[in-house]
Coordinates of C-alpha atoms in Angstrom, one line a residue:
Chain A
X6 CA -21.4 -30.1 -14.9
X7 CA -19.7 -27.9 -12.1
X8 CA -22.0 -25.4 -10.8
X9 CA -22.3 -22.6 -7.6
X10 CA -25.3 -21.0 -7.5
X11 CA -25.5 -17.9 -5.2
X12 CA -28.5 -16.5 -3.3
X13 CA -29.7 -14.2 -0.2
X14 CA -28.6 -10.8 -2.2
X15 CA -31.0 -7.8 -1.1
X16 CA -31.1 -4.2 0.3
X17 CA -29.8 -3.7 3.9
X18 CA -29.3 -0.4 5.6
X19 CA -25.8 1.0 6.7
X20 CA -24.6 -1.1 9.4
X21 CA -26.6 -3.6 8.5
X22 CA -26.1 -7.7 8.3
X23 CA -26.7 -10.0 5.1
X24 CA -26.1 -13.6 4.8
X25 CA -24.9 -14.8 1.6
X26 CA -25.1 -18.5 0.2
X27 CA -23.4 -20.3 -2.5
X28 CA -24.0 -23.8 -3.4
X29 CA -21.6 -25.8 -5.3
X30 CA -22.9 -29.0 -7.6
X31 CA -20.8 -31.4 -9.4
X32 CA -18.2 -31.3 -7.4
X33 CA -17.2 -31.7 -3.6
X34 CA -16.5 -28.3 -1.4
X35 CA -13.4 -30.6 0.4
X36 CA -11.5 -30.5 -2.8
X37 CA -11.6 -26.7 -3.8
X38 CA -11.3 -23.6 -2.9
X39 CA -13.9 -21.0 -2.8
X40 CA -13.7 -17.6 -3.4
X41 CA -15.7 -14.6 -3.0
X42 CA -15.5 -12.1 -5.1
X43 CA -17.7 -9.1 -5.9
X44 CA -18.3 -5.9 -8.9
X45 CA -19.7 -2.9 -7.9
X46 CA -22.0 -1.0 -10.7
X47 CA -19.5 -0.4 -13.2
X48 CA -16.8 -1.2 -11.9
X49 CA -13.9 -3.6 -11.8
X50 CA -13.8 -7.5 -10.0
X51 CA -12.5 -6.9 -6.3
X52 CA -11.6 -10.4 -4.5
X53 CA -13.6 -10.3 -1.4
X54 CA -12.6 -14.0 0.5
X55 CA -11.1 -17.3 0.2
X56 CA -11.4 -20.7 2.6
X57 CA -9.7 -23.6 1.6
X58 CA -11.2 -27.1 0.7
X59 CA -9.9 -28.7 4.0
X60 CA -11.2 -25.4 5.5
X61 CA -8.0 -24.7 7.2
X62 CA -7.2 -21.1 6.0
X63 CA -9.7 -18.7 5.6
X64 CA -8.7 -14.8 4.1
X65 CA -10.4 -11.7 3.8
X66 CA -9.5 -8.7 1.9
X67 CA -8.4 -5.5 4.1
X68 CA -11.9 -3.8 2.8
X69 CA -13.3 -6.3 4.9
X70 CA -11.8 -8.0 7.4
X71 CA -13.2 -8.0 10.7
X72 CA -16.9 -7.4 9.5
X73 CA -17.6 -10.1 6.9
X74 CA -17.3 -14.5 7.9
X75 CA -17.0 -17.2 5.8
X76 CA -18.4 -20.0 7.1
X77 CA -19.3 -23.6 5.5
X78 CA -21.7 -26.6 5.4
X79 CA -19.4 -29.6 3.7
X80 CA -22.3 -32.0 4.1
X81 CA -24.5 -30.0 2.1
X82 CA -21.8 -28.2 -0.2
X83 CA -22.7 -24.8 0.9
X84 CA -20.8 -21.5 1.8
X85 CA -22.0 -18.8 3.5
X86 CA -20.6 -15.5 4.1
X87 CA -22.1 -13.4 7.0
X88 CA -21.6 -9.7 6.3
X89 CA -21.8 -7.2 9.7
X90 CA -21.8 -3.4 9.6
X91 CA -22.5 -2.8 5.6
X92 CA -21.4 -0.2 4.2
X93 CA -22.5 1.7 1.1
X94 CA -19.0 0.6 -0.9
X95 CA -20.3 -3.0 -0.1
X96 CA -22.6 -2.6 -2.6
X97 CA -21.8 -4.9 -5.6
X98 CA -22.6 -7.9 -7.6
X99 CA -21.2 -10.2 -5.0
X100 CA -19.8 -13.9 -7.0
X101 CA -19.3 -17.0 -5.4
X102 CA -16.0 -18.6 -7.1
X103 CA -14.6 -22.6 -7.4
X104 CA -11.1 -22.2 -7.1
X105 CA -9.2 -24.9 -9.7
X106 CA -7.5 -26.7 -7.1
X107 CA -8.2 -26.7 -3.0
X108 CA -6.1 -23.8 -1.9
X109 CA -4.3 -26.2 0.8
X110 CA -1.4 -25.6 -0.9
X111 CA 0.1 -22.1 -1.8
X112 CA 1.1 -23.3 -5.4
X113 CA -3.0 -24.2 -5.2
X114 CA -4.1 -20.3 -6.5
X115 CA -2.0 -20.0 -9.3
X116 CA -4.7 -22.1 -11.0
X117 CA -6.7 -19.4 -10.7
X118 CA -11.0 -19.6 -10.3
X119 CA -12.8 -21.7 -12.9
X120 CA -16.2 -22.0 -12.3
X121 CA -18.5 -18.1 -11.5
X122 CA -21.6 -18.3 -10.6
X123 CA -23.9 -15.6 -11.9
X124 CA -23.9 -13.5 -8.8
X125 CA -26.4 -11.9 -6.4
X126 CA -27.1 -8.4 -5.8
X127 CA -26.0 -6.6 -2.3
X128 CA -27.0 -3.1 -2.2
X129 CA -26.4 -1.1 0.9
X130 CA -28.6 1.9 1.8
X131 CA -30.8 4.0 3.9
Chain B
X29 CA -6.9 1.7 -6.6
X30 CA -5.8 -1.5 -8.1
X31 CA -2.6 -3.6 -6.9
X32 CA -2.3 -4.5 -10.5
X33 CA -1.8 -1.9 -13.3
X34 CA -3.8 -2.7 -16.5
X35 CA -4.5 0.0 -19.3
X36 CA -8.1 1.4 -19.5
X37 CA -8.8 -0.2 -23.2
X38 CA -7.0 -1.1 -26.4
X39 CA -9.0 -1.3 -29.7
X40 CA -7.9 -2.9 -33.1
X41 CA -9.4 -3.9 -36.4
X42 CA -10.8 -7.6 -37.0
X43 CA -8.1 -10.5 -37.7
X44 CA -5.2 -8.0 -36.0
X45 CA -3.4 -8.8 -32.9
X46 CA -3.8 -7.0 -29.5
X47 CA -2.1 -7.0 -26.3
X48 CA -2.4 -6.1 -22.7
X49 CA -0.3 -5.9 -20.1
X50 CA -0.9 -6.5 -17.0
X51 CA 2.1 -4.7 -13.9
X52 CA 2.9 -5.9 -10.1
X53 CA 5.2 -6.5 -8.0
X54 CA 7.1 -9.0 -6.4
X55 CA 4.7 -10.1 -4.0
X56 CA 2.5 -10.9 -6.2
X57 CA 3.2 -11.4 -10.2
X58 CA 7.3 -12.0 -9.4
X59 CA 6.5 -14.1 -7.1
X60 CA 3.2 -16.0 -8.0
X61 CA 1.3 -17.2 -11.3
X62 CA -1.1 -14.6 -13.5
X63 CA -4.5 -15.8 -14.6
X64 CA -6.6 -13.6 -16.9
X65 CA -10.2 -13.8 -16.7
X66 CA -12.8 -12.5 -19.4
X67 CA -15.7 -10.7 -19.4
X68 CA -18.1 -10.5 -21.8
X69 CA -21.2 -7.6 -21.3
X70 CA -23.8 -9.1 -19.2
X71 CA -21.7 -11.8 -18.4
X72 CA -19.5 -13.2 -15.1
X73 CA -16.2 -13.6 -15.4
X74 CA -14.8 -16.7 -17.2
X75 CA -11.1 -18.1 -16.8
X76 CA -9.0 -17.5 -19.5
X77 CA -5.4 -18.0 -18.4
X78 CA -4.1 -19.8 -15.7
X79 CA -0.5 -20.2 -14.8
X80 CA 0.7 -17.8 -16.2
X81 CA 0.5 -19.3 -20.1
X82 CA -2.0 -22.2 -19.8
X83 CA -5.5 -22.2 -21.9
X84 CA -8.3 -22.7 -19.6
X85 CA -10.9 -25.5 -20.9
X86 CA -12.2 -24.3 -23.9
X87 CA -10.8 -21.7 -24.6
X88 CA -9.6 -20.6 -28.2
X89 CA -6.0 -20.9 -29.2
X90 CA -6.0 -17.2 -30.5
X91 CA -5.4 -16.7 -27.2
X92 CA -2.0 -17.0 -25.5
X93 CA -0.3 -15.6 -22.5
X94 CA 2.7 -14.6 -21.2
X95 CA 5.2 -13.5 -17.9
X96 CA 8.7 -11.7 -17.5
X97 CA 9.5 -10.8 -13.6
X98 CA 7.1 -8.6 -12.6
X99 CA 5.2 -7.9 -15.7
X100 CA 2.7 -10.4 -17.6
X101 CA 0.4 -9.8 -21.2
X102 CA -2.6 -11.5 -22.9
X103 CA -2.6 -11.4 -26.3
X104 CA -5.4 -11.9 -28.5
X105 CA -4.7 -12.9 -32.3
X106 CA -7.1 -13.1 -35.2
X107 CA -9.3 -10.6 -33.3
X108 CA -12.9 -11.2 -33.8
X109 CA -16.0 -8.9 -32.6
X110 CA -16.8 -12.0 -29.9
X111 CA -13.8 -11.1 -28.5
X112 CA -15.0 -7.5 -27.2
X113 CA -15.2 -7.7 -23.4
X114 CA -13.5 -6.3 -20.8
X115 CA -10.0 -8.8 -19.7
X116 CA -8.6 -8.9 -16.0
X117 CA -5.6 -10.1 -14.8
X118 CA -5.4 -11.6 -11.3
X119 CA -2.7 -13.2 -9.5
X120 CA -2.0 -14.1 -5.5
X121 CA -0.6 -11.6 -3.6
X122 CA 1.9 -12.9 -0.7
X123 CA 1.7 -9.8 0.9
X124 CA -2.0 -9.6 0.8
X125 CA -3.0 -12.9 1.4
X126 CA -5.6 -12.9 -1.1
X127 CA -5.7 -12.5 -4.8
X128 CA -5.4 -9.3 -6.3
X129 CA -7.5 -8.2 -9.6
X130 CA -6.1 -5.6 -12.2
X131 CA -8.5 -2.6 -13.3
X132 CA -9.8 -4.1 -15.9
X133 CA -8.8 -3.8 -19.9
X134 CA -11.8 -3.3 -22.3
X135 CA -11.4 -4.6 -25.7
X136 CA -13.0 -2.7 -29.0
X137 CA -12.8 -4.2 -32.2
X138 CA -12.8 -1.2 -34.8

């Protein structure tokens, strides 16, 4: 059975750094994309980051570009994204995210995300 | 502010048909597939819909999807009370360079 399993959610202060893991069972990181993508309280899904299975494009959405990092241990099927100068909108049920197919190929996300892990808690404040 | 337009909620009785629709643009549904994700209280996010009309694994045939330029819908027949959840639809924006998640449709059966 395909699994990601996320962990290193907590409370960090504005301007703060987390490190999030997710690791993947049952299947390979090389051949699939993963995707971040986080809730806040309430709210709606809001598609945080992407890298490819070959690990050759990486994207961040605007909210966060320049202060979050994917980065990726293929041996050990883990994915980590390094998150700089939180702020309080950061805060969210953040969910690691198998994409169908590897996301090498643009025609790759149309397949969409089938495998959610059940998330981990970020919550930013003083 | 979401990139893709969904309505709030939509309710109907049990065994009626609902259906939402999900709005873009051309960078993203003209020009890319629509998935449509589920979410059930409590609960991540499962795949519904992917490519615009294709069942995810699994997942009942009272559910069927559908795309015209820049506009797509889910539609949910037979409607039971497992089916109240909230529905998203999601599709690759080329503009963005990332995917890009409607607001989010809750679903009430009466």
């Amino acid at each position: 059975e395909k699994q990601v399993l996320e962990s290193g959610g907590g409370l960090a202060q504005p301007g703060g750094s987390l490190r999030l893991s997710c690791a993947g069972s049952g299947f390979s990181f090389m051949y699939h994309a993963i995707n971040w993508v986080r809730q806040a309280p309430g709210k709606g899904l809001e598609w945080v980051s992407i890298v490819s299975g070959d690990g050759t494009y990486i994207y961040y959405a605007d909210s966060v570009m320049g202060r979050f990092a994917i980065s990726r241990d293929v041996s050990k099927n883990t994915l980590f994204l390094h998150m700089s100068d939180l702020r309080a909108e950061d805060s969210a049920l953040y969910y690691c995210v198998k994409g169908t197919n590897s996301g090498n190929y643009k025609g790759d996300y149309d397949y969409g995300m089938d495998v959610w892990g059940q998330g981990t808690t970020v919550t930013v404040s003083s | 502010q979401s990139v893709l337009t969904q309505p709030p909620s939509v309710s109907e009785a049990p065994r009626q048909r609902v259906t939402i629709f999900c709005s873009g643009s051309d960078s993203n549904i003209g020009n890319n597939a629509v998935n449509w994700y589920q979410q059930l209280p409590g609960k991540a996010p499962k795949l519904l819909i992917y490519l615009d009309l294709l069942l995810a694994s699994g997942v009942s045939g009272r559910f069927s999807g559908s795309k015209s330029g820049t506009s797509a819908s889910l539609a949910i027949s037979g409607l039971q009370s497992e089916d109240e959840a909230d529905y998203y639809c999601a599709a690759w924006d080329d503009s963005l360079k990332g995917y890009v998640f409607g607001s989010g449709t809750k679903v009430t059966v009466l």
